[in-house]
C-alpha positions as a printed NumPy array, in Angstrom:
array([[-12.144,   0.191, -15.118],
       [-11.97 ,   3.627, -14.426],
       [ -9.293,   5.209, -12.739],
       [ -8.085,   5.61 ,  -9.048],
       [-10.636,   2.533,  -7.935],
       [ -6.991,  -0.057,  -7.83 ],
       [ -5.298,  -0.141,  -4.946],
       [ -2.245,   0.954,  -6.489],
       [ -3.896,   4.056,  -8.155],
       [ -5.697,   4.915,  -5.098],
       [ -2.442,   4.553,  -2.814],
       [ -0.337,   6.343,  -4.712],
       [ -2.85 ,   9.11 ,  -4.97 ],
       [ -3.101,   8.473,  -0.857],
       [  0.748,   8.807,  -1.347],
       [  0.596,  12.287,  -3.117],
       [ -1.801,  14.188,  -1.449],
       [  0.596,  13.705,   1.745],
       [  4.132,  13.517,   1.429],
       [  5.081,  16.835,   0.981],
       [  3.551,  16.983,   4.962],
       [  6.68 ,  14.402,   5.266],
       [ 10.579,  13.959,   5.905],
       [ 12.094,  12.453,   2.91 ],
       [ 13.496,   9.902,   4.603],
       [  9.973,   9.269,   6.14 ],
       [  7.91 ,   9.292,   2.553],
       [ 11.532,   7.405,   0.599],
       [ 10.246,   5.243,   3.457],
       [  6.788,   4.666,   3.285],
       [  6.961,   4.243,  -0.262],
       [  9.11 ,   1.864,  -0.332],
       [  6.851,   0.428,   2.253],
       [  4.05 ,   0.271,  -0.229],
       [  5.86 ,  -0.93 ,  -2.988],
       [  7.872,  -4.198,  -0.969],
       [  4.65 ,  -4.866,   1.302],
       [  1.096,  -4.544,  -0.504],
       [  1.538,  -3.724,  -4.208],
       [  3.094,  -6.834,  -4.418],
       [ -0.516,  -9.007,  -3.078],
       [ -3.355,  -6.077,  -4.464],
       [ -1.293,  -4.125,  -6.899],
       [ -4.099,  -3.532,  -9.772],
       [ -7.119,  -5.183,  -7.798],
       [ -9.946,  -3.194,  -7.564],
       [ -9.565,  -0.931,  -4.294],
       [-12.814,  -2.675,  -2.751],
       [-12.351,  -6.047,  -4.155],
       [ -8.328,  -6.302,  -3.053],
       [ -9.508,  -5.385,   0.808],
       [-12.876,  -8.468,   0.666],
       [-10.194, -11.054,  -1.272],
       [ -6.882, -11.057,   0.155],
       [ -8.   , -12.915,   3.13 ],
       [-10.27 , -12.444,   6.473],
       [ -7.951, -10.133,   7.342],
       [ -4.729,  -8.738,   4.832],
       [ -3.647,  -6.749,   7.549],
       [ -2.655,  -9.575,   9.819],
       [ -1.629, -11.083,   6.712],
       [  1.151,  -8.26 ,   5.506],
       [  2.071,  -7.708,   9.051],
       [  3.457, -11.502,   9.52 ],
       [  5.036, -11.505,   6.111],
       [  6.904,  -8.554,   7.027],
       [  7.876,  -9.944,  10.774],
       [  9.495, -12.916,   8.625],
       [ 11.642, -11.075,   6.527],
       [ 12.993,  -9.323,   9.984]])
């Protein structure tokens, strides 16, 4: 597997690229959201495969899980 093609690697690369523009609180919250809400489901899967195989709509699945936790 090439470096950078898992969901976690891609998400952390995105985070590293953008977090300097955010407040410290927002950056901390976004990283925590990745770790709590997305990495448990997609973590080391290849990025394209993670999006295709999680569910018909992985965004809805993660959103429902987050709502249930409140």
